[in-house]
mmCIF file of C-alpha atoms in Angstrom:
data_model
loop_
_atom_site.group_PDB
_atom_site.id
_atom_site.type_symbol
_atom_site.label_atom_id
_atom_site.label_comp_id
_atom_site.label_asym_id
_atom_site.label_seq_id
_atom_site.Cartn_x
_atom_site.Cartn_y
_atom_site.Cartn_z
ATOM 1 C CA UNK A 1 76.266 4.814 210.817
ATOM 2 C CA UNK A 2 77.709 3.736 207.451
ATOM 3 C CA UNK A 3 81.482 3.571 207.040
ATOM 4 C CA UNK A 4 82.766 5.594 204.075
ATOM 5 C CA UNK A 5 84.712 3.423 201.696
ATOM 6 C CA UNK A 6 87.858 4.684 200.019
ATOM 7 C CA UNK A 7 87.484 4.183 196.288
ATOM 8 C CA UNK A 8 90.419 4.286 193.836
ATOM 9 C CA UNK A 9 89.930 6.977 191.176
ATOM 10 C CA UNK A 10 92.003 4.832 188.790
ATOM 11 C CA UNK A 11 89.888 1.667 188.733
ATOM 12 C CA UNK A 12 86.804 2.565 190.792
ATOM 13 C CA UNK A 13 87.351 -0.295 193.267
ATOM 14 C CA UNK A 14 87.672 -0.150 197.051
ATOM 15 C CA UNK A 15 91.018 0.430 198.749
ATOM 16 C CA UNK A 16 91.604 -2.556 201.093
ATOM 17 C CA UNK A 17 94.407 -4.079 203.153
ATOM 18 C CA UNK A 18 95.113 -6.462 200.294
ATOM 19 C CA UNK A 19 95.118 -3.592 197.781
ATOM 20 C CA UNK A 20 96.573 -0.618 199.643
ATOM 21 C CA UNK A 21 96.146 2.930 198.458
ATOM 22 C CA UNK A 22 98.051 6.171 198.260
ATOM 23 C CA UNK A 23 97.052 9.839 198.214
ATOM 24 C CA UNK A 24 98.236 11.983 195.315
ATOM 25 C CA UNK A 25 96.934 15.122 193.661
ATOM 26 C CA UNK A 26 94.132 15.291 196.313
ATOM 27 C CA UNK A 27 92.835 11.893 195.197
ATOM 28 C CA UNK A 28 93.087 8.274 196.355
ATOM 29 C CA UNK A 29 94.593 5.537 194.146
ATOM 30 C CA UNK A 30 95.514 1.911 194.587
ATOM 31 C CA UNK A 31 99.300 1.783 194.687
ATOM 32 C CA UNK A 32 99.198 -0.270 191.466
ATOM 33 C CA UNK A 33 96.739 2.168 189.819
ATOM 34 C CA UNK A 34 98.812 5.300 190.415
ATOM 35 C CA UNK A 35 100.638 5.366 187.085
ATOM 36 C CA UNK A 36 102.148 7.837 184.661
ATOM 37 C CA UNK A 37 99.431 9.120 182.355
ATOM 38 C CA UNK A 38 101.747 8.714 179.363
ATOM 39 C CA UNK A 39 103.854 5.561 179.803
ATOM 40 C CA UNK A 40 101.886 3.765 182.570
ATOM 41 C CA UNK A 41 104.949 3.398 184.839
ATOM 42 C CA UNK A 42 103.863 2.901 188.485
ATOM 43 C CA UNK A 43 104.505 6.114 190.414
ATOM 44 C CA UNK A 44 103.738 5.240 194.049
ATOM 45 C CA UNK A 45 106.735 6.309 196.143
ATOM 46 C CA UNK A 46 108.408 8.047 193.174
ATOM 47 C CA UNK A 47 108.567 11.713 192.271
ATOM 48 C CA UNK A 48 106.111 12.813 189.610
ATOM 49 C CA UNK A 49 104.741 15.930 187.921
ATOM 50 C CA UNK A 50 101.122 16.992 187.706
ATOM 51 C CA UNK A 51 100.600 17.980 184.089
ATOM 52 C CA UNK A 52 97.021 18.862 183.135
ATOM 53 C CA UNK A 53 95.790 16.932 186.202
ATOM 54 C CA UNK A 54 97.573 13.779 185.028
ATOM 55 C CA UNK A 55 100.472 12.237 186.957
ATOM 56 C CA UNK A 56 103.607 12.190 184.814
ATOM 57 C CA UNK A 57 106.893 10.409 185.549
ATOM 58 C CA UNK A 58 110.239 12.216 185.434
ATOM 59 C CA UNK A 59 111.222 10.652 182.103
ATOM 60 C CA UNK A 60 107.961 11.571 180.339
ATOM 61 C CA UNK A 61 108.113 15.061 181.858
ATOM 62 C CA UNK A 62 111.646 15.607 180.528
ATOM 63 C CA UNK A 63 110.557 14.324 177.092
ATOM 64 C CA UNK A 64 107.634 16.768 177.077
ATOM 65 C CA UNK A 65 109.868 19.813 177.563
ATOM 66 C CA UNK A 66 111.003 21.995 174.685
ATOM 67 C CA UNK A 67 114.612 21.380 173.659
ATOM 68 C CA UNK A 68 117.169 24.172 173.463
ATOM 69 C CA UNK A 69 118.094 25.080 169.884
ATOM 70 C CA UNK A 70 121.738 25.589 170.911
ATOM 71 C CA UNK A 71 122.480 22.608 173.192
ATOM 72 C CA UNK A 72 119.510 20.275 172.482
ATOM 73 C CA UNK A 73 118.903 19.682 176.207
ATOM 74 C CA UNK A 74 115.383 20.046 177.691
ATOM 75 C CA UNK A 75 114.491 23.456 179.114
ATOM 76 C CA UNK A 76 112.930 23.068 182.557
ATOM 77 C CA UNK A 77 113.296 26.635 183.787
ATOM 78 C CA UNK A 78 113.150 30.068 182.149
ATOM 79 C CA UNK A 79 113.326 29.910 178.363
ATOM 80 C CA UNK A 80 114.033 32.517 175.750
ATOM 81 C CA UNK A 81 112.396 32.569 172.302
ATOM 82 C CA UNK A 82 114.380 34.336 169.602
ATOM 83 C CA UNK A 83 115.260 33.990 165.925
ATOM 84 C CA UNK A 84 112.795 31.133 165.427
ATOM 85 C CA UNK A 85 114.300 29.009 168.203
ATOM 86 C CA UNK A 86 113.944 28.368 171.909
ATOM 87 C CA UNK A 87 116.954 28.618 174.235
ATOM 88 C CA UNK A 88 118.148 28.274 177.799
ATOM 89 C CA UNK A 89 118.877 31.833 178.947
ATOM 90 C CA UNK A 90 122.579 30.975 179.201
ATOM 91 C CA UNK A 91 122.654 29.368 175.728
ATOM 92 C CA UNK A 92 121.408 32.427 173.792
ATOM 93 C CA UNK A 93 124.717 34.283 173.607
ATOM 94 C CA UNK A 94 126.588 36.728 171.406
ATOM 95 C CA UNK A 95 128.557 34.930 168.690
ATOM 96 C CA UNK A 96 131.570 37.167 169.365
ATOM 97 C CA UNK A 97 131.810 37.837 173.121
ATOM 98 C CA UNK A 98 129.669 34.884 174.353
ATOM 99 C CA UNK A 99 127.679 37.070 176.809
ATOM 100 C CA UNK A 100 124.060 36.107 177.458
ATOM 101 C CA UNK A 101 121.642 38.188 175.387
ATOM 102 C CA UNK A 102 118.715 37.816 177.799
ATOM 103 C CA UNK A 103 117.068 41.255 177.773
ATOM 104 C CA UNK A 104 119.868 42.778 175.664
ATOM 105 C CA UNK A 105 119.375 44.162 172.137
ATOM 106 C CA UNK A 106 120.945 41.970 169.467
ATOM 107 C CA UNK A 107 121.234 41.711 165.710
ATOM 108 C CA UNK A 108 122.149 39.089 163.103
ATOM 109 C CA UNK A 109 125.002 39.059 160.620
ATOM 110 C CA UNK A 110 124.644 37.816 157.038
ATOM 111 C CA UNK A 111 125.255 34.221 158.218
ATOM 112 C CA UNK A 112 122.466 34.510 160.870
ATOM 113 C CA UNK A 113 124.959 34.537 163.745
ATOM 114 C CA UNK A 114 123.591 36.502 166.706
ATOM 115 C CA UNK A 115 125.642 39.457 168.020
ATOM 116 C CA UNK A 116 125.144 41.989 170.783
ATOM 117 C CA UNK A 117 124.975 45.450 169.237
ATOM 118 C CA UNK A 118 128.456 46.586 170.434
ATOM 119 C CA UNK A 119 130.135 43.461 168.982
ATOM 120 C CA UNK A 120 128.174 43.801 165.739
ATOM 121 C CA UNK A 121 129.277 47.419 165.376
ATOM 122 C CA UNK A 122 132.864 46.559 166.254
ATOM 123 C CA UNK A 123 132.945 43.782 163.675
ATOM 124 C CA UNK A 124 130.824 45.162 160.828
ATOM 125 C CA UNK A 125 130.516 48.956 161.089
ATOM 126 C CA UNK A 126 132.523 51.012 158.606
ATOM 127 C CA UNK A 127 135.871 52.173 160.024
ATOM 128 C CA UNK A 128 136.992 55.752 160.068
ATOM 129 C CA UNK A 129 139.991 56.247 157.750
ATOM 130 C CA UNK A 130 141.472 58.743 160.222
ATOM 131 C CA UNK A 131 141.111 57.097 163.674
ATOM 132 C CA UNK A 132 140.323 53.480 162.595
ATOM 133 C CA UNK A 133 137.417 53.235 165.077
ATOM 134 C CA UNK A 134 133.990 51.964 163.960
ATOM 135 C CA UNK A 135 131.479 54.573 162.888
ATOM 136 C CA UNK A 136 128.470 53.773 165.060
ATOM 137 C CA UNK A 137 125.436 55.632 166.446
ATOM 138 C CA UNK A 138 126.075 57.886 169.449
ATOM 139 C CA UNK A 139 124.462 56.890 172.758
ATOM 140 C CA UNK A 140 120.700 57.308 172.494
ATOM 141 C CA UNK A 141 120.788 57.506 168.688
ATOM 142 C CA UNK A 142 119.684 54.823 166.233
ATOM 143 C CA UNK A 143 121.671 55.935 163.198
ATOM 144 C CA UNK A 144 125.247 57.012 162.678
ATOM 145 C CA UNK A 145 126.467 59.896 160.565
ATOM 146 C CA UNK A 146 129.586 59.522 158.488
ATOM 147 C CA UNK A 147 131.392 61.494 155.835
ATOM 148 C CA UNK A 148 132.477 59.669 152.697
ATOM 149 C CA UNK A 149 135.333 61.313 150.819
ATOM 150 C CA UNK A 150 138.025 59.897 148.548
ATOM 151 C CA UNK A 151 136.217 56.506 148.748
ATOM 152 C CA UNK A 152 136.852 56.414 152.507
ATOM 153 C CA UNK A 153 134.590 56.830 155.538
ATOM 154 C CA UNK A 154 135.203 59.353 158.326
ATOM 155 C CA UNK A 155 133.587 60.329 161.621
ATOM 156 C CA UNK A 156 132.251 63.861 161.255
ATOM 157 C CA UNK A 157 134.694 64.998 163.988
ATOM 158 C CA UNK A 158 137.634 63.278 162.242
ATOM 159 C CA UNK A 159 136.925 64.951 158.907
ATOM 160 C CA UNK A 160 139.494 67.736 159.419
ATOM 161 C CA UNK A 161 142.315 69.342 157.539
ATOM 162 C CA UNK A 162 145.432 67.312 158.304
ATOM 163 C CA UNK A 163 147.627 70.430 158.399
ATOM 164 C CA UNK A 164 145.635 73.044 160.360
ATOM 165 C CA UNK A 165 142.906 70.915 162.003
ATOM 166 C CA UNK A 166 139.990 72.949 160.631
ATOM 167 C CA UNK A 167 136.711 71.029 160.515
ATOM 168 C CA UNK A 168 135.900 70.293 156.874
ATOM 169 C CA UNK A 169 132.375 70.471 155.497
ATOM 170 C CA UNK A 170 130.934 70.663 152.019
ATOM 171 C CA UNK A 171 128.008 72.610 153.505
ATOM 172 C CA UNK A 172 130.061 75.619 154.681
ATOM 173 C CA UNK A 173 131.706 78.048 152.277
ATOM 174 C CA UNK A 174 135.486 77.861 152.472
ATOM 175 C CA UNK A 175 135.524 74.631 154.511
ATOM 176 C CA UNK A 176 135.404 72.128 151.667
ATOM 177 C CA UNK A 177 137.943 69.349 151.214
ATOM 178 C CA UNK A 178 140.788 69.908 148.741
ATOM 179 C CA UNK A 179 142.782 66.647 148.910
ATOM 180 C CA UNK A 180 146.315 66.102 147.676
ATOM 181 C CA UNK A 181 147.718 62.543 147.504
ATOM 182 C CA UNK A 182 144.885 61.165 149.676
ATOM 183 C CA UNK A 183 145.463 63.798 152.394
ATOM 184 C CA UNK A 184 142.499 65.807 153.701
ATOM 185 C CA UNK A 185 143.241 69.497 153.315
ATOM 186 C CA UNK A 186 141.331 72.745 153.505
ATOM 187 C CA UNK A 187 141.600 75.191 150.607
ATOM 188 C CA UNK A 188 144.302 77.296 152.322
ATOM 189 C CA UNK A 189 146.523 74.344 153.274
ATOM 190 C CA UNK A 190 146.040 72.836 149.801
ATOM 191 C CA UNK A 191 147.348 76.095 148.322
ATOM 192 C CA UNK A 192 150.274 76.143 150.760
ATOM 193 C CA UNK A 193 151.295 72.586 149.838
ATOM 194 C CA UNK A 194 150.992 73.310 146.118
ATOM 195 C CA UNK A 195 153.237 76.391 146.508
ATOM 196 C CA UNK A 196 155.864 74.282 148.326
ATOM 197 C CA UNK A 197 155.744 71.592 145.603
ATOM 198 C CA UNK A 198 155.919 74.165 142.786
ATOM 199 C CA UNK A 199 158.821 76.096 144.385
ATOM 200 C CA UNK A 200 160.933 72.948 144.761
#
């Protein structure tokens, strides 16, 4: 019966006592032949990565990884592609609140800074002249509705007569805005104020 010889897949020669072998990636190598496929560093006894069926040392593996656009470190776990870059999940964050934007809608400002939608609205949405809050879309909506009057923006619900509280609207007869000195007034309250001014 013939004895099966162990042959090194690296050099094609027999594994012997003088040239011991090692098993890696379901193959047999001489210890000296088991090397990194990129830099030729001997890998026997060291940790390595199997990349495209080639043994790769830790250093070459790290150099092969994509680098995070934000921190420039290699990305060895989950990565996030956005805005033309690649990021660690924890490095792709809102410019304002610094929360991770993994799986969260985001938008860019004019300087290409990334913001979560609430921070973007808080920072850049027009402000209501009455309540000073940002005018943003309601939950489930994509667009916001605002009233512009006297070169100011208002929430629809804030666009009211300052004296009687009646909802103002240019679409409804008798509910138009009749301002005096930058005050929102309905037609009736406008008349009342004018009478007070004229009687004084």
